[in-house]
Amino acid sequence: CRSQMAQAIARKRSPPHFVFSSAGWDARPGGPLDPGMVAFMSKRGFDLSGSKPRSLAEIGSAEDYHVVVTLSQQAKEHCPPLAFDAIELDWEIPDPSKMTGSPEEAEAAYRGVHDELQTKISELVESLVGAHADLGEGV
């Protein structure tokens, strides 16, 4: 559920010419998303009800991406080879869908992941835009 959260946040917080794709190394294509994550993100203005998990094979070649972010050690280990000039970022983010406890504790877990992703994505987008602003080029 973290990659779908990250994709939604990134699409909302970045310039329109940026392209983001979400995929999981163990995704069950066509399967349902985590309902807790969908409900949490809906409360924050993100409609993920029509989204489906995608495998790495479904998003094309990893060599086509300029920046690849993995959100767990397992994702990092399963990440295919990248283009020689690609940036790989490893963000170890806990999986809120694995949280057990009261509804309040689950909400807090999703909120923590959302807030961390939002901060990291904002910093990433800012650095990418800033890196190309002096060149007068789009990213």
PDB file of C-alpha atoms in Angstrom, residues 35 63 131:
ATOM      1  CA  PRO A  35      -8.941  -1.090   2.069  1.00  0.00           C
ATOM      2  CA  GLU A  63      16.010   1.301 -17.421  1.00  0.00           C
ATOM      3  CA  ALA A 131      18.486  20.725 -10.315  1.00  0.00           C
TER       4      ALA A 131
END
